[in-house]
Amino acid sequence: MHRANTPTKPRLLILDEDRIIVQSLSQFLRREGYEVNGSGDTADAMNLLDGQQYQLLLADINLPGLKPAEFLREVKRRWPQLVVIVITGYGSIEGAVEATKMGAFDYLTKPIVDEEIRVVIEKAARQQSLLYENQTLKQQLNLRFGLENVVGHDHQMLKVFELVEAVADSRTTVLMTGESGTGKSLLARAIHRRSPRRDKPFIEVSCGALPETLLESELFGHVKGAFTGAIADKKGRFMAADGGTIFLDEINSASPAFQVKLLRVLQERAFEPVGSDDTKTVDTRVILATNVELSQLVAEQKFRQDLYYRINVLNVKLPGLRDRLGDIPLVANHFLRRFMQDSTREILGFTDAAMAALQRYNWPGNVRELENAVERAVVLCRRPQIDVEDLPETIRFYSSRPAAWLVEGSGEMDQAMPLETAMEGPERRIIERALNRNQWNRQATAAELEINRTTLYKKMRKYLLDVGETN
Ligand SMILES: Nc1ncnc2c1ncn2[C@@H]1O[C@H](COP(=O)(O)OP(=O)(O)O)[C@@H](O)[C@H]1O
Ligand SMILES: [Mg+2]
């Protein structure tokens, strides 16, 4: 489990006033294969922790003149990776329970039984190596992509990272397409941060949030008296982003008039504020996001084709979370770690059942929904691992039974379930029969069902009808 550069022997520090205890514990733990140092007072112990990297601290913190809570907080602050096990004298169990609430991993009561300590320390060491693995994984990602906070190892995400990496340096217009919550805003920022413009402003405008009349003056500014309420000149967001990046979110909802103006800025880097003939020029990098395929809007004549061509220079497509189920453990653990930073409790991870539920759910709200689910679970969780019961009801639902289509006669089942789930059984049977009729030729099957081939393929994958196929 350890990587080559992980210390193979966990290093452990024992802090106890009682020298006999320090000695006997050290002896026992050295035999168990740990590297052990001991100390009799807190100041000395802190010096030792500063001097070398320790994985574990075993400490009796009921020392005269020491406030256990403060001590623990200080230790957590200075050595966040250190796993702390509290040793307490007989009868001070309550203090020990308090200690675990304040971030101690576990506690042992004196007299310490060898077997007990072996189990606790092994568990703690496992947690340590888990933390360590997570950290190196993150560092590797940062190193490779430099996109801290953007998590994903699915091939589609790796492609996204590559694209972002490739264009960050330039001032190329970037269009991001993806459902809500897939990370469009997060990536727009990441591009800005990785560009030479990083020290200049990053201005975000949600084109869907503003009424058409306001949007224009908001972006391009206006002169005093241009319209009722224009009591002074306003410079507008494009100008505010001069030298930096402007992020136009929900561009699909831009009005026809606004589209014309936008086209001009993109082509000529020039515009006139509302009510003015004075042409302004700006040097702004434009990033746009849409949650609707723009080509589709162009086909429906809801979006100007010339503008579409102008902004579709580089289209980064963000996959929905349900299309990268393999990333769910990585992303869920990423959020778990983040929310634990604000909490004193230690949660080791997710139970297998909880993770299975997360991977079975279809995530209409994508990463944002997962983020919220993990935040909620961290608050609710009372055990070392997040379990199914800590998840929102909709997600829990998916874990409480096998996928409906796996159950014989499902769809006709006399059980409460969402319509979508209930439809899975019949849908699978319809597709399977159509495939059989067409000798499993996808083209013909898709044509018969009047769906496109991608949709058919996705459904085949969902219902495990693509088993044995090579692509
Ligand atoms: N790949 C990812 N890794 C980590 N966090 C992500 C990722 N994608 C999205 N998020 C987080 O999910 C939430 C929604 O992302 P956001 O960029 O606002 O989505 P969008 O703009 O597409 O609606 C944010 O809190 C964001 O930090
Ligand atoms: Mg957004």
Short mmCIF file of C-alpha atoms and ligand atoms in Angstrom, two decimals:
data_model
loop_
_atom_site.label_atom_id
_atom_site.label_comp_id
_atom_site.label_asym_id
_atom_site.label_seq_id
_atom_site.Cartn_x
_atom_site.Cartn_y
_atom_site.Cartn_z
CA MET A 1 0.00 0.00 0.00
CA HIS A 2 2.91 2.33 0.68
CA ARG A 3 4.54 4.10 -2.18
CA ALA A 4 8.27 3.95 -2.58
CA ASN A 5 8.76 7.41 -1.14
CA THR A 6 6.50 6.85 1.85
CA PRO A 7 8.37 6.12 5.04
CA THR A 8 7.97 2.37 5.39
CA LYS A 9 8.01 2.55 9.19
CA PRO A 10 5.52 5.01 10.59
CA ARG A 11 7.24 7.32 13.06
CA LEU A 12 5.49 7.72 16.34
CA LEU A 13 5.85 10.02 19.31
CA ILE A 14 4.72 9.15 22.81
CA LEU A 15 3.98 11.95 25.23
CA ASP A 16 3.40 10.96 28.83
CA GLU A 17 4.60 12.29 32.16
CA ASP A 18 5.04 8.76 33.39
CA ARG A 19 8.45 7.53 32.27
CA ILE A 20 7.56 3.92 32.90
CA ILE A 21 4.67 4.17 30.49
CA VAL A 22 6.80 5.88 27.85
CA GLN A 23 9.40 3.15 28.19
CA SER A 24 7.12 0.17 28.10
CA LEU A 25 5.02 1.53 25.26
CA SER A 26 8.14 2.37 23.26
CA GLN A 27 9.49 -1.10 23.70
CA PHE A 28 6.30 -2.73 22.64
CA LEU A 29 5.81 -0.49 19.62
CA ARG A 30 9.40 -0.86 18.44
CA ARG A 31 8.90 -4.59 18.44
CA GLU A 32 5.80 -3.96 16.37
CA GLY A 33 7.98 -2.27 13.79
CA TYR A 34 7.45 1.40 14.49
CA GLU A 35 10.05 4.05 14.91
CA VAL A 36 9.40 5.51 18.33
CA ASN A 37 10.47 8.52 20.34
CA GLY A 38 9.25 9.46 23.77
CA SER A 39 8.86 12.63 25.70
CA GLY A 40 7.73 13.68 29.17
CA ASP A 41 6.52 17.21 28.56
CA THR A 42 4.62 19.11 25.93
CA ALA A 43 7.21 21.75 25.05
CA ASP A 44 9.78 19.07 24.39
CA ALA A 45 7.25 17.04 22.41
CA MET A 46 6.45 20.03 20.22
CA ASN A 47 10.13 20.52 19.50
CA LEU A 48 10.41 16.92 18.45
CA LEU A 49 7.39 17.28 16.16
CA ASP A 50 8.99 20.32 14.60
CA GLY A 51 12.27 18.54 14.05
CA GLN A 52 11.06 15.46 12.23
CA GLN A 53 8.04 14.23 10.39
CA TYR A 54 5.88 12.07 12.61
CA GLN A 55 2.79 10.20 11.52
CA LEU A 56 1.36 9.47 14.94
CA LEU A 57 1.21 11.09 18.34
CA LEU A 58 0.15 9.11 21.39
CA ALA A 59 -0.40 11.56 24.19
CA ASP A 60 -1.66 11.72 27.72
CA ILE A 61 -2.91 15.26 27.67
CA ASN A 62 -4.24 15.35 31.17
CA LEU A 63 -1.08 17.06 32.28
CA PRO A 64 -0.96 19.69 35.00
CA GLY A 65 -1.17 23.19 33.59
CA LEU A 66 -2.28 22.01 30.14
CA LYS A 67 -5.68 22.62 28.60
CA PRO A 68 -6.31 19.52 26.47
CA ALA A 69 -8.57 21.37 24.04
CA GLU A 70 -6.01 24.06 23.37
CA PHE A 71 -3.22 21.58 23.05
CA LEU A 72 -5.15 19.54 20.49
CA ARG A 73 -6.14 22.57 18.51
CA GLU A 74 -2.55 23.75 18.39
CA VAL A 75 -1.31 20.34 17.29
CA LYS A 76 -3.97 20.12 14.55
CA ARG A 77 -3.11 23.58 13.36
CA ARG A 78 0.64 23.05 13.22
CA TRP A 79 0.70 19.43 12.05
CA PRO A 80 -2.59 18.83 10.25
CA GLN A 81 -1.44 15.47 8.90
CA LEU A 82 -0.53 14.10 12.31
CA VAL A 83 -2.88 11.46 13.70
CA VAL A 84 -3.39 11.94 17.43
CA ILE A 85 -4.36 9.19 19.84
CA VAL A 86 -5.17 10.34 23.34
CA ILE A 87 -4.18 8.30 26.39
CA THR A 88 -6.25 8.87 29.49
CA GLY A 89 -6.04 7.75 33.04
CA TYR A 90 -8.72 5.57 34.43
CA GLY A 91 -11.92 7.53 35.00
CA SER A 92 -11.39 10.37 32.59
CA ILE A 93 -13.25 8.79 29.70
CA GLU A 94 -15.37 11.87 29.27
CA GLY A 95 -12.32 13.96 28.59
CA ALA A 96 -11.23 11.40 26.05
CA VAL A 97 -14.53 11.49 24.23
CA GLU A 98 -14.25 15.27 24.17
CA ALA A 99 -10.77 14.88 22.73
CA THR A 100 -11.99 12.80 19.82
CA LYS A 101 -14.56 15.44 19.09
CA MET A 102 -11.75 17.94 18.95
CA GLY A 103 -9.87 16.01 16.35
CA ALA A 104 -8.10 13.19 18.18
CA PHE A 105 -8.35 10.04 16.12
CA ASP A 106 -9.14 7.77 19.05
CA TYR A 107 -8.36 7.26 22.71
CA LEU A 108 -6.91 4.56 24.91
CA THR A 109 -7.50 4.19 28.61
CA LYS A 110 -4.86 3.11 31.09
CA PRO A 111 -3.83 0.47 31.80
CA ILE A 112 -3.05 0.08 28.14
CA VAL A 113 -3.57 -3.40 26.78
CA ASP A 114 -1.13 -4.44 24.06
CA GLU A 115 -3.79 -5.84 21.79
CA GLU A 116 -5.89 -2.70 22.04
CA ILE A 117 -3.05 -0.40 21.14
CA ARG A 118 -1.99 -2.59 18.26
CA VAL A 119 -5.46 -2.35 16.72
CA VAL A 120 -5.84 1.39 17.25
CA ILE A 121 -2.43 2.19 15.86
CA GLU A 122 -2.85 -0.01 12.84
CA LYS A 123 -6.11 1.71 12.10
CA ALA A 124 -4.48 5.09 12.53
CA ALA A 125 -1.54 4.15 10.33
CA ARG A 126 -3.94 3.07 7.65
CA GLN A 127 -5.66 6.41 7.84
CA GLN A 128 -2.28 8.11 7.58
CA SER A 129 -1.32 6.27 4.44
CA LEU A 130 -4.72 7.06 3.00
CA LEU A 131 -4.21 10.74 3.67
CA TYR A 132 -0.78 10.46 2.22
CA GLU A 133 -2.00 8.78 -0.96
CA ASN A 134 -4.67 11.40 -1.43
CA GLN A 135 -2.15 14.12 -1.02
CA THR A 136 0.36 12.77 -3.48
CA LEU A 137 -2.38 12.11 -5.97
CA LYS A 138 -3.43 15.72 -5.69
CA GLN A 139 0.12 16.94 -5.99
CA GLN A 140 0.60 14.86 -9.11
CA LEU A 141 -2.53 16.31 -10.64
CA ASN A 142 -1.41 19.81 -9.81
CA LEU A 143 1.96 19.14 -11.26
CA ARG A 144 0.57 17.75 -14.44
CA PHE A 145 -2.28 20.14 -14.99
CA GLY A 146 -1.70 22.92 -12.54
CA LEU A 147 -5.43 23.17 -12.11
CA GLU A 148 -5.71 23.02 -8.40
CA ASN A 149 -9.28 22.29 -7.27
CA VAL A 150 -10.36 20.88 -10.57
CA VAL A 151 -10.59 17.15 -10.07
CA GLY A 152 -11.04 14.36 -12.56
CA HIS A 153 -9.11 11.49 -14.09
CA ASP A 154 -11.71 10.35 -16.57
CA HIS A 155 -10.34 10.47 -20.11
CA GLN A 156 -12.84 13.16 -21.04
CA MET A 157 -11.61 15.33 -18.19
CA LEU A 158 -7.98 14.72 -19.08
CA LYS A 159 -8.80 15.99 -22.54
CA VAL A 160 -10.40 19.07 -21.01
CA PHE A 161 -7.29 19.70 -18.90
CA GLU A 162 -5.09 19.32 -21.94
CA LEU A 163 -7.13 21.84 -23.91
CA VAL A 164 -7.14 24.30 -21.05
CA GLU A 165 -3.44 23.88 -20.60
CA ALA A 166 -2.86 24.46 -24.30
CA VAL A 167 -4.87 27.66 -24.62
CA ALA A 168 -4.35 29.32 -21.26
CA ASP A 169 -1.32 31.25 -22.48
CA SER A 170 -2.98 32.77 -25.52
CA ARG A 171 -5.92 35.13 -25.77
CA THR A 172 -7.97 32.63 -27.76
CA THR A 173 -11.70 32.86 -27.15
CA VAL A 174 -12.87 29.76 -25.29
CA LEU A 175 -16.41 28.42 -25.36
CA MET A 176 -17.41 26.00 -22.65
CA THR A 177 -20.38 23.74 -23.15
CA GLY A 178 -21.82 21.66 -20.35
CA GLU A 179 -24.83 21.15 -18.16
CA SER A 180 -25.24 23.22 -15.05
CA GLY A 181 -22.84 22.22 -12.30
CA THR A 182 -20.22 20.57 -14.52
CA GLY A 183 -17.49 23.06 -13.66
CA LYS A 184 -17.69 25.69 -16.39
CA SER A 185 -17.22 28.65 -14.04
CA LEU A 186 -14.48 26.86 -12.14
CA LEU A 187 -12.56 26.20 -15.35
CA ALA A 188 -13.02 29.74 -16.63
CA ARG A 189 -11.23 30.94 -13.52
CA ALA A 190 -8.57 28.29 -13.88
CA ILE A 191 -7.85 29.47 -17.43
CA HIS A 192 -7.52 33.04 -16.24
CA ARG A 193 -5.23 32.04 -13.38
CA ARG A 194 -2.98 30.13 -15.72
CA SER A 195 -2.78 32.95 -18.25
CA PRO A 196 -0.34 35.87 -18.33
CA ARG A 197 -3.38 38.00 -17.43
CA ARG A 198 -3.68 36.48 -13.98
CA ASP A 199 -2.86 39.70 -12.15
CA LYS A 200 -5.51 41.66 -14.04
CA PRO A 201 -9.24 41.45 -13.33
CA PHE A 202 -11.41 38.41 -13.98
CA ILE A 203 -14.93 39.71 -14.56
CA GLU A 204 -17.89 37.38 -14.58
CA VAL A 205 -21.21 38.31 -16.16
CA SER A 206 -24.23 36.08 -16.16
CA CYS A 207 -26.02 36.97 -19.37
CA GLY A 208 -29.17 35.16 -18.29
CA ALA A 209 -29.51 37.05 -15.03
CA LEU A 210 -29.88 40.52 -16.53
CA PRO A 211 -32.76 41.91 -18.58
CA GLU A 212 -31.74 42.69 -22.14
CA THR A 213 -31.83 46.46 -21.67
CA LEU A 214 -29.54 46.35 -18.67
CA LEU A 215 -27.13 43.81 -20.07
CA GLU A 216 -25.90 46.14 -22.77
CA SER A 217 -25.11 49.02 -20.45
CA GLU A 218 -23.76 46.68 -17.84
CA LEU A 219 -21.23 45.32 -20.31
CA PHE A 220 -20.41 48.30 -22.47
CA GLY A 221 -21.20 51.10 -20.07
CA HIS A 222 -23.22 54.19 -20.81
CA VAL A 223 -22.91 57.94 -20.78
CA LYS A 224 -24.76 60.21 -18.45
CA GLY A 225 -28.30 60.80 -19.69
CA ALA A 226 -28.29 57.87 -22.13
CA PHE A 227 -31.53 56.65 -20.58
CA THR A 228 -33.68 57.39 -17.57
CA GLY A 229 -31.66 56.60 -14.51
CA ALA A 230 -28.28 57.03 -16.20
CA ILE A 231 -27.23 59.77 -13.82
CA ALA A 232 -23.52 59.43 -14.44
CA ASP A 233 -21.11 57.88 -16.91
CA LYS A 234 -20.50 54.20 -16.32
CA LYS A 235 -17.56 52.39 -17.76
CA GLY A 236 -19.02 48.87 -18.05
CA ARG A 237 -17.64 45.43 -17.42
CA PHE A 238 -15.75 45.05 -20.69
CA MET A 239 -13.64 48.06 -19.80
CA ALA A 240 -13.29 46.83 -16.25
CA ALA A 241 -11.79 43.64 -17.64
CA ASP A 242 -9.23 45.53 -19.75
CA GLY A 243 -6.00 43.56 -19.70
CA GLY A 244 -7.77 40.68 -18.00
CA THR A 245 -10.51 38.19 -18.78
CA ILE A 246 -14.25 38.56 -19.13
CA PHE A 247 -16.37 35.49 -18.56
CA LEU A 248 -19.79 35.62 -20.24
CA ASP A 249 -21.86 32.92 -18.62
CA GLU A 250 -25.15 31.62 -20.08
CA ILE A 251 -24.37 33.15 -23.46
CA ASN A 252 -27.20 31.08 -24.92
CA SER A 253 -29.65 33.56 -23.40
CA ALA A 254 -28.13 36.63 -25.07
CA SER A 255 -30.66 38.72 -27.01
CA PRO A 256 -30.31 39.29 -30.77
CA ALA A 257 -29.32 42.94 -30.27
CA PHE A 258 -26.70 42.00 -27.75
CA GLN A 259 -25.36 39.30 -30.04
CA VAL A 260 -24.67 41.91 -32.72
CA LYS A 261 -22.70 44.06 -30.32
CA LEU A 262 -20.80 41.12 -28.98
CA LEU A 263 -19.79 40.04 -32.46
CA ARG A 264 -18.32 43.47 -33.07
CA VAL A 265 -16.29 43.48 -29.84
CA LEU A 266 -14.93 40.07 -30.61
CA GLN A 267 -13.96 41.04 -34.13
CA GLU A 268 -12.68 44.54 -33.61
CA ARG A 269 -12.08 44.73 -29.89
CA ALA A 270 -14.07 47.95 -30.05
CA PHE A 271 -17.46 49.16 -28.85
CA GLU A 272 -19.42 52.25 -28.01
CA PRO A 273 -21.00 52.81 -24.62
CA VAL A 274 -24.78 53.13 -24.67
CA GLY A 275 -25.74 56.64 -25.79
CA SER A 276 -22.25 57.48 -27.05
CA ASP A 277 -20.46 57.70 -30.42
CA ASP A 278 -17.11 57.51 -28.79
CA THR A 279 -15.48 54.22 -29.78
CA LYS A 280 -13.52 52.49 -27.04
CA THR A 281 -10.99 49.76 -27.55
CA VAL A 282 -10.21 47.04 -25.06
CA ASP A 283 -7.78 44.22 -24.62
CA THR A 284 -9.91 41.56 -22.98
CA ARG A 285 -9.82 37.82 -23.25
CA VAL A 286 -13.29 36.40 -23.68
CA ILE A 287 -14.44 33.10 -22.20
CA LEU A 288 -18.04 32.05 -22.72
CA ALA A 289 -20.20 29.32 -21.27
CA THR A 290 -23.43 27.73 -22.39
CA ASN A 291 -25.54 24.93 -20.98
CA VAL A 292 -27.28 24.41 -24.32
CA GLU A 293 -25.56 23.22 -27.49
CA LEU A 294 -25.20 26.48 -29.44
CA SER A 295 -25.22 24.70 -32.78
CA GLN A 296 -28.72 23.58 -31.94
CA LEU A 297 -29.79 27.18 -31.22
CA VAL A 298 -28.22 28.22 -34.50
CA ALA A 299 -30.25 25.59 -36.31
CA GLU A 300 -33.37 26.94 -34.61
CA GLN A 301 -32.29 30.45 -35.62
CA LYS A 302 -32.14 31.57 -32.02
CA PHE A 303 -28.46 32.30 -32.15
CA ARG A 304 -26.57 34.17 -34.86
CA GLN A 305 -24.51 31.88 -36.99
CA ASP A 306 -21.74 34.42 -37.54
CA LEU A 307 -21.39 34.94 -33.81
CA TYR A 308 -21.39 31.21 -33.27
CA TYR A 309 -18.52 30.78 -35.70
CA ARG A 310 -16.66 33.60 -34.04
CA ILE A 311 -16.90 32.18 -30.54
CA ASN A 312 -16.65 28.52 -31.42
CA VAL A 313 -12.90 28.75 -31.91
CA LEU A 314 -12.18 26.36 -29.13
CA ASN A 315 -15.06 24.44 -27.61
CA VAL A 316 -14.37 22.74 -24.32
CA LYS A 317 -17.09 20.19 -23.64
CA LEU A 318 -17.59 19.29 -20.03
CA PRO A 319 -19.04 15.84 -19.48
CA GLY A 320 -21.95 15.36 -17.10
CA LEU A 321 -21.04 13.60 -13.87
CA ARG A 322 -23.14 10.59 -14.86
CA ASP A 323 -20.90 10.18 -17.89
CA ARG A 324 -17.82 9.87 -15.76
CA LEU A 325 -18.96 7.66 -12.91
CA GLY A 326 -15.39 6.49 -12.41
CA ASP A 327 -14.51 9.98 -11.18
CA ILE A 328 -17.08 9.97 -8.41
CA PRO A 329 -14.85 8.49 -5.68
CA LEU A 330 -12.10 10.97 -6.52
CA VAL A 331 -14.42 13.97 -6.58
CA ALA A 332 -16.36 12.87 -3.48
CA ASN A 333 -13.15 12.41 -1.50
CA HIS A 334 -11.89 15.75 -2.72
CA PHE A 335 -14.96 17.45 -1.28
CA LEU A 336 -14.78 15.36 1.89
CA ARG A 337 -11.27 16.59 2.54
CA ARG A 338 -12.26 20.15 1.82
CA PHE A 339 -15.23 20.13 4.17
CA MET A 340 -13.19 18.42 6.87
CA GLN A 341 -10.80 21.32 6.87
CA ASP A 342 -13.56 23.36 8.49
CA SER A 343 -14.46 20.62 10.90
CA THR A 344 -12.56 19.11 13.79
CA ARG A 345 -13.88 15.64 13.20
CA GLU A 346 -12.02 12.97 11.30
CA ILE A 347 -14.04 11.12 8.72
CA LEU A 348 -12.09 8.38 7.02
CA GLY A 349 -14.11 8.16 3.86
CA PHE A 350 -17.23 6.53 2.53
CA THR A 351 -18.58 3.06 3.19
CA ASP A 352 -18.74 0.82 0.13
CA ALA A 353 -22.54 1.03 0.22
CA ALA A 354 -22.48 4.83 0.28
CA MET A 355 -20.01 4.98 -2.60
CA ALA A 356 -22.11 2.52 -4.58
CA ALA A 357 -25.15 4.73 -4.05
CA LEU A 358 -23.20 7.76 -5.26
CA GLN A 359 -22.13 5.91 -8.36
CA ARG A 360 -25.57 4.63 -9.12
CA TYR A 361 -27.32 7.97 -8.89
CA ASN A 362 -27.76 9.94 -12.11
CA TRP A 363 -26.67 13.41 -10.87
CA PRO A 364 -28.91 15.88 -12.69
CA GLY A 365 -27.13 18.68 -10.79
CA ASN A 366 -23.69 17.26 -11.59
CA VAL A 367 -20.64 18.14 -9.48
CA ARG A 368 -22.49 20.92 -7.67
CA GLU A 369 -25.05 18.41 -6.43
CA LEU A 370 -22.34 16.01 -5.32
CA GLU A 371 -20.58 18.82 -3.51
CA ASN A 372 -23.77 19.65 -1.61
CA ALA A 373 -24.42 16.00 -0.79
CA VAL A 374 -20.94 15.61 0.70
CA GLU A 375 -21.20 18.82 2.68
CA ARG A 376 -24.46 17.65 4.17
CA ALA A 377 -23.07 14.20 4.91
CA VAL A 378 -20.07 15.64 6.75
CA VAL A 379 -22.44 17.54 9.02
CA LEU A 380 -24.69 14.55 9.65
CA CYS A 381 -22.07 11.82 9.89
CA ARG A 382 -21.53 10.45 13.40
CA ARG A 383 -19.25 7.56 12.49
CA PRO A 384 -15.74 7.23 11.11
CA GLN A 385 -17.13 6.77 7.60
CA ILE A 386 -19.95 8.39 5.69
CA ASP A 387 -22.68 5.84 5.27
CA VAL A 388 -25.80 5.59 3.12
CA GLU A 389 -27.94 7.09 5.88
CA ASP A 390 -25.93 10.33 5.71
CA LEU A 391 -26.86 10.85 2.05
CA PRO A 392 -29.89 12.77 0.78
CA GLU A 393 -33.02 10.73 0.28
CA THR A 394 -33.00 10.82 -3.51
CA ILE A 395 -29.52 9.34 -3.60
CA ARG A 396 -30.24 6.86 -0.81
CA PHE A 397 -33.12 5.60 -2.85
CA TYR A 398 -30.78 4.32 -5.50
CA SER A 399 -28.74 2.30 -3.07
CA SER A 400 -31.62 0.64 -1.29
CA ARG A 401 -32.34 -1.72 -4.13
CA PRO A 402 -30.59 -3.04 -7.20
CA ALA A 403 -31.23 -1.13 -10.40
CA ALA A 404 -34.87 -1.71 -11.31
CA TRP A 405 -34.01 -3.33 -14.60
CA LEU A 406 -32.06 -6.03 -12.81
CA VAL A 407 -35.19 -7.17 -11.05
CA GLU A 408 -37.32 -9.69 -12.86
CA GLY A 409 -40.67 -8.21 -13.86
CA SER A 410 -39.61 -4.76 -12.77
CA GLY A 411 -41.70 -1.91 -14.03
CA GLU A 412 -44.70 -3.96 -13.10
CA MET A 413 -43.46 -4.03 -9.52
CA ASP A 414 -45.92 -2.96 -6.95
CA GLN A 415 -43.41 -0.72 -5.21
CA ALA A 416 -42.92 2.97 -4.79
CA MET A 417 -40.22 4.33 -7.09
CA PRO A 418 -39.60 7.33 -9.31
CA LEU A 419 -41.13 7.02 -12.76
CA GLU A 420 -37.73 7.16 -14.37
CA THR A 421 -36.57 4.15 -12.38
CA ALA A 422 -39.76 2.25 -13.08
CA MET A 423 -39.32 2.84 -16.82
CA GLU A 424 -35.89 1.26 -16.83
CA GLY A 425 -37.14 -2.31 -16.90
CA PRO A 426 -39.46 -1.87 -19.87
CA GLU A 427 -36.92 0.32 -21.67
CA ARG A 428 -34.23 -2.29 -21.39
CA ARG A 429 -36.52 -5.00 -22.72
CA ILE A 430 -37.62 -2.85 -25.67
CA ILE A 431 -34.02 -2.11 -26.61
CA GLU A 432 -32.90 -5.70 -26.21
CA ARG A 433 -35.70 -6.95 -28.45
CA ALA A 434 -35.00 -4.33 -31.08
CA LEU A 435 -31.32 -5.27 -31.03
CA ASN A 436 -32.24 -8.91 -31.51
CA ARG A 437 -34.54 -8.11 -34.40
CA ASN A 438 -31.71 -6.23 -36.07
CA GLN A 439 -28.94 -8.77 -35.36
CA TRP A 440 -27.43 -6.27 -32.90
CA ASN A 441 -26.69 -3.82 -35.66
CA ARG A 442 -26.68 -0.50 -33.87
CA GLN A 443 -27.35 1.64 -36.89
CA ALA A 444 -30.44 -0.34 -37.81
CA THR A 445 -31.62 -0.61 -34.21
CA ALA A 446 -31.24 3.13 -33.63
CA ALA A 447 -33.13 3.83 -36.86
CA GLU A 448 -35.92 1.51 -35.89
CA LEU A 449 -36.25 3.09 -32.44
CA GLU A 450 -35.85 6.56 -33.94
CA ILE A 451 -33.10 7.57 -31.58
CA ASN A 452 -29.56 8.50 -32.52
CA ARG A 453 -26.73 6.05 -32.25
CA THR A 454 -25.04 7.81 -29.36
CA THR A 455 -28.22 7.62 -27.33
CA LEU A 456 -28.57 3.97 -28.16
CA TYR A 457 -25.01 3.28 -27.18
CA LYS A 458 -25.39 5.12 -23.87
CA LYS A 459 -28.48 3.15 -23.03
CA MET A 460 -26.80 -0.11 -23.99
CA ARG A 461 -23.98 0.73 -21.65
CA LYS A 462 -26.36 1.66 -18.86
CA TYR A 463 -28.27 -1.59 -19.19
CA LEU A 464 -25.15 -3.68 -19.67
CA LEU A 465 -26.24 -4.61 -23.16
CA ASP A 466 -22.84 -3.81 -24.59
CA VAL A 467 -21.07 -6.62 -22.76
CA GLY A 468 -18.62 -8.42 -24.97
CA GLU A 469 -18.47 -5.65 -27.55
CA THR A 470 -15.13 -4.14 -28.17
CA ASN A 471 -15.98 -0.48 -28.30
N1 LIG B 1 -13.96 18.86 -11.76
C1 LIG B 1 -14.27 19.45 -10.60
N2 LIG B 1 -13.49 19.27 -9.52
C2 LIG B 1 -13.80 19.85 -8.35
N3 LIG B 1 -14.85 20.63 -8.15
C3 LIG B 1 -15.65 20.88 -9.18
C4 LIG B 1 -15.42 20.30 -10.47
N4 LIG B 1 -16.38 20.69 -11.31
C5 LIG B 1 -17.20 21.48 -10.59
N5 LIG B 1 -16.78 21.61 -9.31
C6 LIG B 1 -17.43 22.36 -8.24
O1 LIG B 1 -18.83 22.19 -8.43
C7 LIG B 1 -19.52 23.41 -8.28
C8 LIG B 1 -20.20 23.79 -9.57
O2 LIG B 1 -19.23 24.14 -10.54
P1 LIG B 1 -19.42 25.40 -11.51
O3 LIG B 1 -18.09 25.69 -12.12
O4 LIG B 1 -20.08 26.52 -10.79
O5 LIG B 1 -20.39 24.74 -12.57
P2 LIG B 1 -21.14 25.44 -13.79
O6 LIG B 1 -20.53 26.79 -13.97
O7 LIG B 1 -20.87 24.52 -14.94
O8 LIG B 1 -22.58 25.46 -13.42
C9 LIG B 1 -18.50 24.43 -7.85
O9 LIG B 1 -18.50 24.53 -6.44
C10 LIG B 1 -17.20 23.86 -8.34
O10 LIG B 1 -16.14 24.26 -7.53
MG MG B 2 -21.48 28.61 -13.69
#
